[in-house]
Amino acid sequence: MAGVAVRADARTQSSGAPAVQDRFASNPLFQPLREFGYDGLEAWAWDNYKPTILAFASQACLRRGKPARLIEIGGGRDPLFTPEEALSKGIAVTVNDIDANELAQAPQAFQRAQFDVAGDLERQGAVTGVYDLIVSRMVLEHVVDVPRAWANMRALLAPGGVALAFVPTLYAPPFLINKSIPEAVSARLLRTFFPRRHAGIQPKFPARYEWCFGDQRKLEPMLAAAGFSQTLVLPFWTHGYFRRLPLLREMDSAVQHLARARDWRGLTTYAYVLVRK
Ligand SMILES: C[S@@+](CC[C@H](N)C(=O)[O-])C[C@H]1O[C@@H](n2cnc3c(N)ncnc32)[C@H](O)[C@@H]1O
């Protein structure tokens, strides 16, 4: 119930302050999301990533009169959609991953494309200029040379196509900590606090957080240089990493809610990065 109360507050803002989603009302890439009640909280980000993708897919499907062609970067063993969902929503899915073992575990019904999103696309045999949608979830923080990854995504897109990346962002304390400490230590901490994230179920890949920011002003020059005509960086605050650490959890949560109310982009925890070719 507490979550519902916070979300309602985000929409009505009884304080008289503008609703969080009003910050983005004029951005054309926000239009397909405007009925989803964006509130700037992490929970919304996880709950609404698939609906957001579906909103763009249905636009592409309508425009083409054929299934929307979607490639999921770093989809590996756990792509966002099941083959049944993709079929029912009119989406032709290709799953990409850099790692052959990950890709081998993707559903057989999907097309597969093994390549490094930040590598030489031609040399890797990637098909360019054909996708209406490129999506990724928790991938770009692992990529070396993110500006090249975005330029490559532009090359993979069909004209007017949209790319969306759901990324953890700096300078959220858990990700700053993860970035600063050796990989072996952070992997051990993750195994202690989140036992489900061990190799074999949801392995941890080294995270670098190159260009993982919730501040549009920081990302825009890089994305414009990659050739995108429209950009939206949708920020989120709050996270669950300190949930087993009383006191720190409460202090961090207070700061996070203040950051959300004041729109402090330097403290976001996650972001959707959306661009149109
Ligand atoms: C943390 S997992 C996320 C998997 C899935 N997207 C999810 O949300 O559960 C990161 C995935 O990205 C893949 N990956 C990492 N770097 C990549 C790159 N440069 N190009 C393509 N895939 C990459 C990894 O092999 C792995 O499957």
PDB file of C-alpha atoms and ligand atoms in Angstrom:
ATOM      1  CA  MET A   1       0.000   0.000   0.000  1.00  0.00           C
ATOM      2  CA  ALA A   2       2.844   2.382   0.766  1.00  0.00           C
ATOM      3  CA  GLY A   3       4.010   2.073  -2.848  1.00  0.00           C
ATOM      4  CA  VAL A   4       0.525   2.900  -4.132  1.00  0.00           C
ATOM      5  CA  ALA A   5       0.396   5.990  -1.913  1.00  0.00           C
ATOM      6  CA  VAL A   6       3.760   7.224  -3.203  1.00  0.00           C
ATOM      7  CA  ARG A   7       2.725   6.701  -6.805  1.00  0.00           C
ATOM      8  CA  ALA A   8      -0.563   8.549  -6.317  1.00  0.00           C
ATOM      9  CA  ASP A   9       1.412  11.413  -4.778  1.00  0.00           C
ATOM     10  CA  ALA A  10       3.678  11.447  -7.809  1.00  0.00           C
ATOM     11  CA  ARG A  11       0.726  12.021 -10.103  1.00  0.00           C
ATOM     12  CA  THR A  12      -1.268  14.546  -8.124  1.00  0.00           C
ATOM     13  CA  GLN A  13       1.547  16.264  -6.218  1.00  0.00           C
ATOM     14  CA  SER A  14      -0.703  17.650  -3.473  1.00  0.00           C
ATOM     15  CA  SER A  15       2.123  20.076  -2.590  1.00  0.00           C
ATOM     16  CA  GLY A  16       1.229  21.970  -5.748  1.00  0.00           C
ATOM     17  CA  ALA A  17       4.593  21.108  -7.343  1.00  0.00           C
ATOM     18  CA  PRO A  18       4.344  19.854 -10.928  1.00  0.00           C
ATOM     19  CA  ALA A  19       3.946  16.053 -11.301  1.00  0.00           C
ATOM     20  CA  VAL A  20       7.200  14.236 -12.018  1.00  0.00           C
ATOM     21  CA  GLN A  21       5.990  13.289 -15.477  1.00  0.00           C
ATOM     22  CA  ASP A  22       5.307  16.912 -16.422  1.00  0.00           C
ATOM     23  CA  ARG A  23       9.086  17.312 -16.692  1.00  0.00           C
ATOM     24  CA  PHE A  24       8.945  15.305 -19.923  1.00  0.00           C
ATOM     25  CA  ALA A  25       5.546  16.233 -21.349  1.00  0.00           C
ATOM     26  CA  SER A  26       6.984  18.111 -24.338  1.00  0.00           C
ATOM     27  CA  ASN A  27       9.469  15.418 -25.401  1.00  0.00           C
ATOM     28  CA  PRO A  28       8.100  13.509 -28.425  1.00  0.00           C
ATOM     29  CA  LEU A  29       9.688  10.258 -27.226  1.00  0.00           C
ATOM     30  CA  PHE A  30       7.670  10.522 -24.001  1.00  0.00           C
ATOM     31  CA  GLN A  31       4.314  10.571 -25.834  1.00  0.00           C
ATOM     32  CA  PRO A  32       3.820   6.762 -26.052  1.00  0.00           C
ATOM     33  CA  LEU A  33       4.452   6.568 -22.270  1.00  0.00           C
ATOM     34  CA  ARG A  34       2.164   9.346 -21.140  1.00  0.00           C
ATOM     35  CA  GLU A  35      -0.664   7.080 -19.932  1.00  0.00           C
ATOM     36  CA  PHE A  36       1.644   4.892 -17.827  1.00  0.00           C
ATOM     37  CA  GLY A  37       1.782   7.172 -14.760  1.00  0.00           C
ATOM     38  CA  TYR A  38       5.563   7.630 -14.739  1.00  0.00           C
ATOM     39  CA  ASP A  39       6.547   8.521 -11.179  1.00  0.00           C
ATOM     40  CA  GLY A  40      10.356   8.436 -11.264  1.00  0.00           C
ATOM     41  CA  LEU A  41      10.609   5.432  -8.929  1.00  0.00           C
ATOM     42  CA  GLU A  42      12.670   2.296  -9.544  1.00  0.00           C
ATOM     43  CA  ALA A  43       9.617   0.029  -9.233  1.00  0.00           C
ATOM     44  CA  TRP A  44       7.948   1.862 -12.110  1.00  0.00           C
ATOM     45  CA  ALA A  45      11.040   1.356 -14.245  1.00  0.00           C
ATOM     46  CA  TRP A  46      10.993  -2.437 -13.820  1.00  0.00           C
ATOM     47  CA  ASP A  47       7.204  -2.717 -14.151  1.00  0.00           C
ATOM     48  CA  ASN A  48       6.931  -0.556 -17.242  1.00  0.00           C
ATOM     49  CA  TYR A  49       9.910  -1.474 -19.423  1.00  0.00           C
ATOM     50  CA  LYS A  50       8.015  -4.096 -21.413  1.00  0.00           C
ATOM     51  CA  PRO A  51       4.866  -1.935 -21.724  1.00  0.00           C
ATOM     52  CA  THR A  52       7.081   0.927 -22.946  1.00  0.00           C
ATOM     53  CA  ILE A  53       8.668  -1.301 -25.582  1.00  0.00           C
ATOM     54  CA  LEU A  54       5.242  -2.591 -26.605  1.00  0.00           C
ATOM     55  CA  ALA A  55       3.973   0.980 -27.046  1.00  0.00           C
ATOM     56  CA  PHE A  56       6.793   1.712 -29.525  1.00  0.00           C
ATOM     57  CA  ALA A  57       6.414  -1.713 -31.161  1.00  0.00           C
ATOM     58  CA  SER A  58       2.734  -1.133 -31.775  1.00  0.00           C
ATOM     59  CA  GLN A  59       3.520   2.238 -33.435  1.00  0.00           C
ATOM     60  CA  ALA A  60       6.073   0.519 -35.691  1.00  0.00           C
ATOM     61  CA  CYS A  61       3.672  -2.324 -36.437  1.00  0.00           C
ATOM     62  CA  LEU A  62       0.927   0.133 -37.420  1.00  0.00           C
ATOM     63  CA  ARG A  63       3.329   2.150 -39.582  1.00  0.00           C
ATOM     64  CA  ARG A  64       4.623  -0.918 -41.391  1.00  0.00           C
ATOM     65  CA  GLY A  65       1.437  -2.979 -41.521  1.00  0.00           C
ATOM     66  CA  LYS A  66       3.730  -5.899 -40.588  1.00  0.00           C
ATOM     67  CA  PRO A  67       5.354  -7.184 -37.381  1.00  0.00           C
ATOM     68  CA  ALA A  68       7.803  -4.766 -35.799  1.00  0.00           C
ATOM     69  CA  ARG A  69      11.412  -5.960 -36.185  1.00  0.00           C
ATOM     70  CA  LEU A  70      13.039  -5.862 -32.763  1.00  0.00           C
ATOM     71  CA  ILE A  71      16.544  -6.821 -31.699  1.00  0.00           C
ATOM     72  CA  GLU A  72      17.349  -7.243 -28.032  1.00  0.00           C
ATOM     73  CA  ILE A  73      20.997  -6.487 -27.310  1.00  0.00           C
ATOM     74  CA  GLY A  74      22.500  -8.692 -24.599  1.00  0.00           C
ATOM     75  CA  GLY A  75      19.261 -10.660 -24.339  1.00  0.00           C
ATOM     76  CA  GLY A  76      21.213 -13.884 -23.827  1.00  0.00           C
ATOM     77  CA  ARG A  77      19.515 -16.567 -21.816  1.00  0.00           C
ATOM     78  CA  ASP A  78      16.808 -14.266 -20.527  1.00  0.00           C
ATOM     79  CA  PRO A  79      15.243 -12.182 -23.286  1.00  0.00           C
ATOM     80  CA  LEU A  80      12.474  -9.790 -22.337  1.00  0.00           C
ATOM     81  CA  PHE A  81       9.680 -11.467 -24.310  1.00  0.00           C
ATOM     82  CA  THR A  82       8.634 -15.079 -24.653  1.00  0.00           C
ATOM     83  CA  PRO A  83       8.007 -16.340 -28.210  1.00  0.00           C
ATOM     84  CA  GLU A  84       4.256 -16.463 -27.379  1.00  0.00           C
ATOM     85  CA  GLU A  85       4.233 -12.836 -26.211  1.00  0.00           C
ATOM     86  CA  ALA A  86       6.172 -11.707 -29.269  1.00  0.00           C
ATOM     87  CA  LEU A  87       3.793 -13.521 -31.608  1.00  0.00           C
ATOM     88  CA  SER A  88       0.691 -12.151 -29.914  1.00  0.00           C
ATOM     89  CA  LYS A  89       2.058  -8.579 -29.915  1.00  0.00           C
ATOM     90  CA  GLY A  90       3.207  -8.607 -33.536  1.00  0.00           C
ATOM     91  CA  ILE A  91       6.949  -8.471 -32.876  1.00  0.00           C
ATOM     92  CA  ALA A  92       9.616 -10.344 -34.843  1.00  0.00           C
ATOM     93  CA  VAL A  93      12.386 -10.818 -32.268  1.00  0.00           C
ATOM     94  CA  THR A  94      16.106 -11.261 -32.823  1.00  0.00           C
ATOM     95  CA  VAL A  95      18.142 -11.954 -29.696  1.00  0.00           C
ATOM     96  CA  ASN A  96      21.709 -10.661 -29.656  1.00  0.00           C
ATOM     97  CA  ASP A  97      24.531 -11.424 -27.275  1.00  0.00           C
ATOM     98  CA  ILE A  98      28.309 -11.160 -27.339  1.00  0.00           C
ATOM     99  CA  ASP A  99      28.517 -14.536 -25.594  1.00  0.00           C
ATOM    100  CA  ALA A 100      27.738 -17.690 -27.571  1.00  0.00           C
ATOM    101  CA  ASN A 101      26.863 -19.646 -24.411  1.00  0.00           C
ATOM    102  CA  GLU A 102      24.322 -17.033 -23.379  1.00  0.00           C
ATOM    103  CA  LEU A 103      22.810 -16.915 -26.840  1.00  0.00           C
ATOM    104  CA  ALA A 104      22.579 -20.705 -27.036  1.00  0.00           C
ATOM    105  CA  GLN A 105      20.107 -20.552 -24.130  1.00  0.00           C
ATOM    106  CA  ALA A 106      17.750 -18.086 -25.872  1.00  0.00           C
ATOM    107  CA  PRO A 107      14.436 -19.570 -27.066  1.00  0.00           C
ATOM    108  CA  GLN A 108      14.821 -21.544 -30.297  1.00  0.00           C
ATOM    109  CA  ALA A 109      11.860 -19.719 -31.834  1.00  0.00           C
ATOM    110  CA  PHE A 110      13.805 -16.429 -31.972  1.00  0.00           C
ATOM    111  CA  GLN A 111      16.408 -15.378 -34.528  1.00  0.00           C
ATOM    112  CA  ARG A 112      19.848 -15.097 -32.941  1.00  0.00           C
ATOM    113  CA  ALA A 113      22.684 -12.722 -33.749  1.00  0.00           C
ATOM    114  CA  GLN A 114      26.001 -13.053 -31.970  1.00  0.00           C
ATOM    115  CA  PHE A 115      28.046  -9.873 -32.021  1.00  0.00           C
ATOM    116  CA  ASP A 116      29.632  -7.258 -29.783  1.00  0.00           C
ATOM    117  CA  VAL A 117      27.331  -4.228 -29.952  1.00  0.00           C
ATOM    118  CA  ALA A 118      30.410  -1.996 -29.661  1.00  0.00           C
ATOM    119  CA  GLY A 119      32.466  -3.916 -32.211  1.00  0.00           C
ATOM    120  CA  ASP A 120      32.921  -3.806 -35.997  1.00  0.00           C
ATOM    121  CA  LEU A 121      29.409  -4.675 -37.197  1.00  0.00           C
ATOM    122  CA  GLU A 122      30.388  -5.480 -40.762  1.00  0.00           C
ATOM    123  CA  ARG A 123      33.193  -7.807 -39.739  1.00  0.00           C
ATOM    124  CA  GLN A 124      30.835  -9.570 -37.329  1.00  0.00           C
ATOM    125  CA  GLY A 125      28.177 -10.037 -40.020  1.00  0.00           C
ATOM    126  CA  ALA A 126      25.497  -7.956 -38.283  1.00  0.00           C
ATOM    127  CA  VAL A 127      22.581  -6.882 -40.484  1.00  0.00           C
ATOM    128  CA  THR A 128      22.252  -3.088 -40.506  1.00  0.00           C
ATOM    129  CA  GLY A 129      19.395  -0.694 -41.333  1.00  0.00           C
ATOM    130  CA  VAL A 130      16.570  -3.132 -40.635  1.00  0.00           C
ATOM    131  CA  TYR A 131      15.343  -2.901 -37.051  1.00  0.00           C
ATOM    132  CA  ASP A 132      12.375  -0.795 -35.966  1.00  0.00           C
ATOM    133  CA  LEU A 133      13.337  -1.235 -32.335  1.00  0.00           C
ATOM    134  CA  ILE A 134      16.541  -1.971 -30.460  1.00  0.00           C
ATOM    135  CA  VAL A 135      16.150  -2.706 -26.768  1.00  0.00           C
ATOM    136  CA  SER A 136      18.449  -3.698 -23.951  1.00  0.00           C
ATOM    137  CA  ARG A 137      18.130  -4.195 -20.215  1.00  0.00           C
ATOM    138  CA  MET A 138      21.103  -4.084 -17.844  1.00  0.00           C
ATOM    139  CA  VAL A 139      23.638  -4.421 -20.668  1.00  0.00           C
ATOM    140  CA  LEU A 140      25.287  -1.085 -21.501  1.00  0.00           C
ATOM    141  CA  GLU A 141      26.945  -0.832 -18.089  1.00  0.00           C
ATOM    142  CA  HIS A 142      29.034  -3.862 -19.143  1.00  0.00           C
ATOM    143  CA  VAL A 143      30.042  -2.485 -22.540  1.00  0.00           C
ATOM    144  CA  VAL A 144      33.470  -1.099 -23.397  1.00  0.00           C
ATOM    145  CA  ASP A 145      33.142   1.893 -25.781  1.00  0.00           C
ATOM    146  CA  VAL A 146      29.529   2.905 -25.252  1.00  0.00           C
ATOM    147  CA  PRO A 147      29.663   5.798 -27.797  1.00  0.00           C
ATOM    148  CA  ARG A 148      30.500   3.215 -30.455  1.00  0.00           C
ATOM    149  CA  ALA A 149      27.684   0.969 -29.207  1.00  0.00           C
ATOM    150  CA  TRP A 150      25.192   3.846 -29.709  1.00  0.00           C
ATOM    151  CA  ALA A 151      26.628   4.662 -33.159  1.00  0.00           C
ATOM    152  CA  ASN A 152      26.288   0.963 -34.024  1.00  0.00           C
ATOM    153  CA  MET A 153      22.701   0.925 -32.784  1.00  0.00           C
ATOM    154  CA  ARG A 154      21.977   3.812 -35.124  1.00  0.00           C
ATOM    155  CA  ALA A 155      23.446   1.771 -37.986  1.00  0.00           C
ATOM    156  CA  LEU A 156      21.313  -1.261 -37.038  1.00  0.00           C
ATOM    157  CA  LEU A 157      18.085   0.797 -36.974  1.00  0.00           C
ATOM    158  CA  ALA A 158      15.796   1.326 -39.934  1.00  0.00           C
ATOM    159  CA  PRO A 159      15.017   5.002 -40.704  1.00  0.00           C
ATOM    160  CA  GLY A 160      12.748   6.389 -37.931  1.00  0.00           C
ATOM    161  CA  GLY A 161      13.584   3.416 -35.686  1.00  0.00           C
ATOM    162  CA  VAL A 162      13.886   3.763 -31.924  1.00  0.00           C
ATOM    163  CA  ALA A 163      16.496   2.378 -29.516  1.00  0.00           C
ATOM    164  CA  LEU A 164      15.841   2.014 -25.783  1.00  0.00           C
ATOM    165  CA  ALA A 165      18.349   1.072 -23.125  1.00  0.00           C
ATOM    166  CA  PHE A 166      17.482   0.452 -19.481  1.00  0.00           C
ATOM    167  CA  VAL A 167      20.650   1.115 -17.481  1.00  0.00           C
ATOM    168  CA  PRO A 168      21.791   1.497 -13.875  1.00  0.00           C
ATOM    169  CA  THR A 169      23.250   4.955 -13.382  1.00  0.00           C
ATOM    170  CA  LEU A 170      26.012   6.811 -11.623  1.00  0.00           C
ATOM    171  CA  TYR A 171      26.282   8.276  -9.057  1.00  0.00           C
ATOM    172  CA  ALA A 172      23.908   5.966  -7.201  1.00  0.00           C
ATOM    173  CA  PRO A 173      25.834   4.714  -4.149  1.00  0.00           C
ATOM    174  CA  PRO A 174      25.442   0.947  -4.830  1.00  0.00           C
ATOM    175  CA  PHE A 175      26.804   1.323  -8.350  1.00  0.00           C
ATOM    176  CA  LEU A 176      29.585   3.680  -7.245  1.00  0.00           C
ATOM    177  CA  ILE A 177      30.593   1.021  -4.713  1.00  0.00           C
ATOM    178  CA  ASN A 178      30.378  -1.721  -7.336  1.00  0.00           C
ATOM    179  CA  LYS A 179      32.524   0.339  -9.714  1.00  0.00           C
ATOM    180  CA  SER A 180      35.137   1.131  -7.075  1.00  0.00           C
ATOM    181  CA  ILE A 181      35.788  -2.264  -5.523  1.00  0.00           C
ATOM    182  CA  PRO A 182      37.457  -5.258  -7.178  1.00  0.00           C
ATOM    183  CA  GLU A 183      35.143  -7.513  -9.158  1.00  0.00           C
ATOM    184  CA  ALA A 184      35.828 -10.533  -6.917  1.00  0.00           C
ATOM    185  CA  VAL A 185      34.730  -8.571  -3.824  1.00  0.00           C
ATOM    186  CA  SER A 186      31.574  -7.139  -5.417  1.00  0.00           C
ATOM    187  CA  ALA A 187      30.611 -10.569  -6.783  1.00  0.00           C
ATOM    188  CA  ARG A 188      31.002 -12.010  -3.277  1.00  0.00           C
ATOM    189  CA  LEU A 189      28.877  -9.228  -1.746  1.00  0.00           C
ATOM    190  CA  LEU A 190      26.202  -9.847  -4.344  1.00  0.00           C
ATOM    191  CA  ARG A 191      26.218 -13.575  -3.603  1.00  0.00           C
ATOM    192  CA  THR A 192      25.859 -12.843   0.128  1.00  0.00           C
ATOM    193  CA  PHE A 193      23.023 -10.346  -0.132  1.00  0.00           C
ATOM    194  CA  PHE A 194      21.360 -11.598  -3.318  1.00  0.00           C
ATOM    195  CA  PRO A 195      21.996 -15.363  -3.450  1.00  0.00           C
ATOM    196  CA  ARG A 196      19.889 -15.733  -6.616  1.00  0.00           C
ATOM    197  CA  ARG A 197      22.523 -13.807  -8.577  1.00  0.00           C
ATOM    198  CA  HIS A 198      25.138 -16.537  -8.700  1.00  0.00           C
ATOM    199  CA  ALA A 199      26.649 -18.133 -11.790  1.00  0.00           C
ATOM    200  CA  GLY A 200      24.267 -20.546 -13.480  1.00  0.00           C
ATOM    201  CA  ILE A 201      21.114 -18.546 -12.752  1.00  0.00           C
ATOM    202  CA  GLN A 202      21.864 -14.888 -13.233  1.00  0.00           C
ATOM    203  CA  PRO A 203      25.611 -14.456 -13.496  1.00  0.00           C
ATOM    204  CA  LYS A 204      27.239 -11.143 -12.827  1.00  0.00           C
ATOM    205  CA  PHE A 205      29.226  -9.560 -15.648  1.00  0.00           C
ATOM    206  CA  PRO A 206      31.878  -6.935 -14.871  1.00  0.00           C
ATOM    207  CA  ALA A 207      30.190  -3.543 -14.760  1.00  0.00           C
ATOM    208  CA  ARG A 208      31.942  -0.362 -15.949  1.00  0.00           C
ATOM    209  CA  TYR A 209      29.068   2.158 -16.135  1.00  0.00           C
ATOM    210  CA  GLU A 210      30.604   4.005 -19.104  1.00  0.00           C
ATOM    211  CA  TRP A 211      28.120   6.752 -20.054  1.00  0.00           C
ATOM    212  CA  CYS A 212      25.516   5.392 -17.614  1.00  0.00           C
ATOM    213  CA  PHE A 213      23.933   8.621 -16.418  1.00  0.00           C
ATOM    214  CA  GLY A 214      20.418   9.792 -15.681  1.00  0.00           C
ATOM    215  CA  ASP A 215      21.187  13.327 -16.804  1.00  0.00           C
ATOM    216  CA  GLN A 216      20.124  14.057 -20.370  1.00  0.00           C
ATOM    217  CA  ARG A 217      22.498  17.044 -20.575  1.00  0.00           C
ATOM    218  CA  LYS A 218      25.443  14.693 -20.072  1.00  0.00           C
ATOM    219  CA  LEU A 219      24.354  12.125 -22.653  1.00  0.00           C
ATOM    220  CA  GLU A 220      22.915  14.363 -25.354  1.00  0.00           C
ATOM    221  CA  PRO A 221      26.181  15.501 -27.010  1.00  0.00           C
ATOM    222  CA  MET A 222      27.395  11.896 -27.294  1.00  0.00           C
ATOM    223  CA  LEU A 223      24.039  10.697 -28.664  1.00  0.00           C
ATOM    224  CA  ALA A 224      23.842  13.611 -31.108  1.00  0.00           C
ATOM    225  CA  ALA A 225      27.362  12.736 -32.307  1.00  0.00           C
ATOM    226  CA  ALA A 226      26.109   9.178 -32.866  1.00  0.00           C
ATOM    227  CA  GLY A 227      23.534  10.717 -35.225  1.00  0.00           C
ATOM    228  CA  PHE A 228      20.233  10.536 -33.335  1.00  0.00           C
ATOM    229  CA  SER A 229      17.586  13.140 -34.035  1.00  0.00           C
ATOM    230  CA  GLN A 230      15.582  12.800 -30.782  1.00  0.00           C
ATOM    231  CA  THR A 231      16.682  11.871 -27.264  1.00  0.00           C
ATOM    232  CA  LEU A 232      14.907  11.237 -23.975  1.00  0.00           C
ATOM    233  CA  VAL A 233      16.720  10.214 -20.803  1.00  0.00           C
ATOM    234  CA  LEU A 234      14.039   9.184 -18.316  1.00  0.00           C
ATOM    235  CA  PRO A 235      15.499   9.152 -14.805  1.00  0.00           C
ATOM    236  CA  PHE A 236      14.616   6.945 -11.826  1.00  0.00           C
ATOM    237  CA  TRP A 237      15.441   7.130  -8.157  1.00  0.00           C
ATOM    238  CA  THR A 238      15.409   4.555  -5.294  1.00  0.00           C
ATOM    239  CA  HIS A 239      16.854   1.034  -5.282  1.00  0.00           C
ATOM    240  CA  GLY A 240      16.738  -2.118  -3.173  1.00  0.00           C
ATOM    241  CA  TYR A 241      20.444  -2.769  -2.607  1.00  0.00           C
ATOM    242  CA  PHE A 242      20.473  -1.563   1.004  1.00  0.00           C
ATOM    243  CA  ARG A 243      17.258  -3.309   2.030  1.00  0.00           C
ATOM    244  CA  ARG A 244      19.045  -5.585   4.491  1.00  0.00           C
ATOM    245  CA  LEU A 245      21.033  -2.741   6.047  1.00  0.00           C
ATOM    246  CA  PRO A 246      18.798  -0.833   8.506  1.00  0.00           C
ATOM    247  CA  LEU A 247      19.710   2.800   9.145  1.00  0.00           C
ATOM    248  CA  LEU A 248      21.741   3.042   5.931  1.00  0.00           C
ATOM    249  CA  ARG A 249      18.551   1.932   4.148  1.00  0.00           C
ATOM    250  CA  GLU A 250      16.465   4.676   5.801  1.00  0.00           C
ATOM    251  CA  MET A 251      19.077   7.404   5.287  1.00  0.00           C
ATOM    252  CA  ASP A 252      19.614   6.474   1.672  1.00  0.00           C
ATOM    253  CA  SER A 253      15.880   6.284   1.028  1.00  0.00           C
ATOM    254  CA  ALA A 254      15.363   9.783   2.469  1.00  0.00           C
ATOM    255  CA  VAL A 255      18.098  11.179   0.225  1.00  0.00           C
ATOM    256  CA  GLN A 256      16.693   9.314  -2.779  1.00  0.00           C
ATOM    257  CA  HIS A 257      13.175  10.682  -2.277  1.00  0.00           C
ATOM    258  CA  LEU A 258      14.547  14.189  -1.842  1.00  0.00           C
ATOM    259  CA  ALA A 259      16.593  13.765  -5.031  1.00  0.00           C
ATOM    260  CA  ARG A 260      13.483  12.662  -6.904  1.00  0.00           C
ATOM    261  CA  ALA A 261      11.438  15.607  -5.611  1.00  0.00           C
ATOM    262  CA  ARG A 262      14.223  18.081  -6.485  1.00  0.00           C
ATOM    263  CA  ASP A 263      15.068  16.363  -9.786  1.00  0.00           C
ATOM    264  CA  TRP A 264      18.728  15.803  -8.858  1.00  0.00           C
ATOM    265  CA  ARG A 265      19.958  13.834 -11.838  1.00  0.00           C
ATOM    266  CA  GLY A 266      23.385  13.163 -10.326  1.00  0.00           C
ATOM    267  CA  LEU A 267      21.767  10.778  -7.828  1.00  0.00           C
ATOM    268  CA  THR A 268      19.555   8.719 -10.143  1.00  0.00           C
ATOM    269  CA  THR A 269      19.755   4.946  -9.774  1.00  0.00           C
ATOM    270  CA  TYR A 270      18.429   3.898 -13.197  1.00  0.00           C
ATOM    271  CA  ALA A 271      17.446   5.468 -16.498  1.00  0.00           C
ATOM    272  CA  TYR A 272      15.703   4.622 -19.726  1.00  0.00           C
ATOM    273  CA  VAL A 273      17.715   6.101 -22.592  1.00  0.00           C
ATOM    274  CA  LEU A 274      15.540   6.502 -25.687  1.00  0.00           C
ATOM    275  CA  VAL A 275      16.689   7.744 -29.084  1.00  0.00           C
ATOM    276  CA  ARG A 276      15.166   7.979 -32.548  1.00  0.00           C
ATOM    277  CA  LYS A 277      17.127   7.675 -35.788  1.00  0.00           C
TER     278      LYS A 277
HETATM  279  C1  LIG B   1      23.633  -8.614 -16.847  1.00  0.00           C
HETATM  280  S1  LIG B   1      23.299  -9.540 -18.285  1.00  0.00           S
HETATM  281  C2  LIG B   1      21.647  -8.961 -18.657  1.00  0.00           C
HETATM  282  C3  LIG B   1      20.853  -9.995 -19.377  1.00  0.00           C
HETATM  283  C4  LIG B   1      19.413  -9.614 -19.689  1.00  0.00           C
HETATM  284  N1  LIG B   1      19.381  -8.492 -20.614  1.00  0.00           N
HETATM  285  C5  LIG B   1      18.629  -9.322 -18.435  1.00  0.00           C
HETATM  286  O1  LIG B   1      18.129  -8.207 -18.288  1.00  0.00           O
HETATM  287  O2  LIG B   1      18.504 -10.205 -17.597  1.00  0.00           O
HETATM  288  C6  LIG B   1      24.279  -8.729 -19.545  1.00  0.00           C
HETATM  289  C7  LIG B   1      24.219  -9.426 -20.881  1.00  0.00           C
HETATM  290  O3  LIG B   1      24.834  -8.576 -21.846  1.00  0.00           O
HETATM  291  C8  LIG B   1      25.725  -9.339 -22.634  1.00  0.00           C
HETATM  292  N2  LIG B   1      26.738  -8.420 -23.145  1.00  0.00           N
HETATM  293  C9  LIG B   1      27.732  -7.843 -22.437  1.00  0.00           C
HETATM  294  N3  LIG B   1      28.489  -7.066 -23.240  1.00  0.00           N
HETATM  295  C10 LIG B   1      27.931  -7.134 -24.485  1.00  0.00           C
HETATM  296  C11 LIG B   1      28.254  -6.535 -25.751  1.00  0.00           C
HETATM  297  N4  LIG B   1      29.304  -5.725 -25.879  1.00  0.00           N
HETATM  298  N5  LIG B   1      27.482  -6.829 -26.832  1.00  0.00           N
HETATM  299  C12 LIG B   1      26.409  -7.657 -26.682  1.00  0.00           C
HETATM  300  N6  LIG B   1      26.061  -8.250 -25.510  1.00  0.00           N
HETATM  301  C13 LIG B   1      26.795  -7.990 -24.435  1.00  0.00           C
HETATM  302  C14 LIG B   1      26.232 -10.400 -21.682  1.00  0.00           C
HETATM  303  O4  LIG B   1      26.802 -11.518 -22.348  1.00  0.00           O
HETATM  304  C15 LIG B   1      24.962 -10.741 -20.899  1.00  0.00           C
HETATM  305  O5  LIG B   1      24.195 -11.719 -21.539  1.00  0.00           O
END
